[in-house]
PDB file of C-alpha atoms in Angstrom:
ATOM      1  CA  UNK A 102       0.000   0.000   0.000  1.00 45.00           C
ATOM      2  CA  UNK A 103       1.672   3.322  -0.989  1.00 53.00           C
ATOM      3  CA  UNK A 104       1.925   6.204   1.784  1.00 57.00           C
ATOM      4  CA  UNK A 105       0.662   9.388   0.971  1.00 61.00           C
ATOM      5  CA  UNK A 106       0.320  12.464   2.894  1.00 65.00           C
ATOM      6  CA  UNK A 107       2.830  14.887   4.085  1.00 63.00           C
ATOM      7  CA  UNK A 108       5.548  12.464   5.283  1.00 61.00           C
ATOM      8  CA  UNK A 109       5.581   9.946   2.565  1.00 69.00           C
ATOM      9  CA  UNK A 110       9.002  10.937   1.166  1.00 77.00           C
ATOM     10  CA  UNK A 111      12.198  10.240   3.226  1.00 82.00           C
ATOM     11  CA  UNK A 112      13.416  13.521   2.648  1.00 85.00           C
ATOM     12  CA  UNK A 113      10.371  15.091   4.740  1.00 86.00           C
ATOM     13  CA  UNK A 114      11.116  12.498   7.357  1.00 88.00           C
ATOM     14  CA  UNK A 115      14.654  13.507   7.660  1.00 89.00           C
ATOM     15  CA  UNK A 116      13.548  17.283   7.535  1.00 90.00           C
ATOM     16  CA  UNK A 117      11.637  16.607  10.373  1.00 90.00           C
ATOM     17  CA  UNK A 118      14.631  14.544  12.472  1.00 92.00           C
ATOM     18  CA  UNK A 119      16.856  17.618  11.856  1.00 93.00           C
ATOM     19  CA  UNK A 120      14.647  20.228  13.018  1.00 92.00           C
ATOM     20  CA  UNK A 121      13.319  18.148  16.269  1.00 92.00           C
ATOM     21  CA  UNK A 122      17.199  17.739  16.522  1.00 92.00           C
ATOM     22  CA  UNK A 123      17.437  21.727  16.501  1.00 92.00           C
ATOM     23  CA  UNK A 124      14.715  22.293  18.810  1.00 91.00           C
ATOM     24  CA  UNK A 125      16.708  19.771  21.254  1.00 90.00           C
ATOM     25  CA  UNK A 126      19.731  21.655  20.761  1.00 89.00           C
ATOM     26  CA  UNK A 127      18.182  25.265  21.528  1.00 89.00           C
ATOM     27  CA  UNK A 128      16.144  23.649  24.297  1.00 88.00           C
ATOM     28  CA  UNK A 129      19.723  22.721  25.740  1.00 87.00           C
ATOM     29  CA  UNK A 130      21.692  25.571  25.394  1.00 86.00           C
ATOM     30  CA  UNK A 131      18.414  27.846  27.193  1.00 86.00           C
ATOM     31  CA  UNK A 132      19.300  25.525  30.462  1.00 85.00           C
ATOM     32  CA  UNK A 133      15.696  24.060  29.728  1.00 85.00           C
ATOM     33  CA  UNK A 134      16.502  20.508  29.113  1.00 79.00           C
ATOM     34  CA  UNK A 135      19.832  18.694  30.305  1.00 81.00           C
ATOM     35  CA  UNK A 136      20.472  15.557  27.763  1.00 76.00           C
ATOM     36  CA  UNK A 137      23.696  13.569  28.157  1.00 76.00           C
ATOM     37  CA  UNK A 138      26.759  14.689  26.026  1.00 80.00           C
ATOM     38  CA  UNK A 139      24.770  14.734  22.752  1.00 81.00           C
ATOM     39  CA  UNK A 140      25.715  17.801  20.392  1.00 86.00           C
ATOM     40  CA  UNK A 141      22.447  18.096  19.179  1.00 86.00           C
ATOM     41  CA  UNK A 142      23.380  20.799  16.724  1.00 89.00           C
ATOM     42  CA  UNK A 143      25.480  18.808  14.887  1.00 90.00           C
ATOM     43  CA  UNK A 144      23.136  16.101  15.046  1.00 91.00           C
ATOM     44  CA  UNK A 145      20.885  18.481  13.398  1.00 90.00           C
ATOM     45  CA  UNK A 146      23.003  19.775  10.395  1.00 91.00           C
ATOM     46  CA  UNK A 147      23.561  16.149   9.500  1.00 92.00           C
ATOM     47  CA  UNK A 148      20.232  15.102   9.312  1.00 91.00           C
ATOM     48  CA  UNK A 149      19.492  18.357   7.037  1.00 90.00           C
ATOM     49  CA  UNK A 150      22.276  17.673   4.628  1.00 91.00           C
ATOM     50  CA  UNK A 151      21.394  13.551   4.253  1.00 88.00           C
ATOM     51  CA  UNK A 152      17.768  15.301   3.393  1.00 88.00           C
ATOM     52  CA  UNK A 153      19.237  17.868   1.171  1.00 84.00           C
ATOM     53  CA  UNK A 154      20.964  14.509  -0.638  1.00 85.00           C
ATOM     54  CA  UNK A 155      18.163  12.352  -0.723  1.00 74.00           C
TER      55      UNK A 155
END
């Protein structure tokens, strides 16, 4: 059965890894969440480019 919808590409799914990545990463720096030794930033920009090549 073939997906449609907004996240039927995996290129919108890895758009939406990087920014939740992001949000992690600014939700980190503000002092509001404490996650580990995770560089969520980085994390983010490599999600975005693997989207930007798929």
């Amino acid at each position: 059965m073939a997906r449609s919808g907004m996240f039927s590409s995996n290129k919108s799914l890895l758009v939406l890894v990087a920014v939740i990545c992001f949000a992690l990463a600014v939700l980190t720096t503000a002092g509001i969440l404490s996650m580990g030794k995770i560089d969520w930033t980085n994390l983010g920009l490599f999600f975005g480019f693997l989207s930007f090549i798929a």
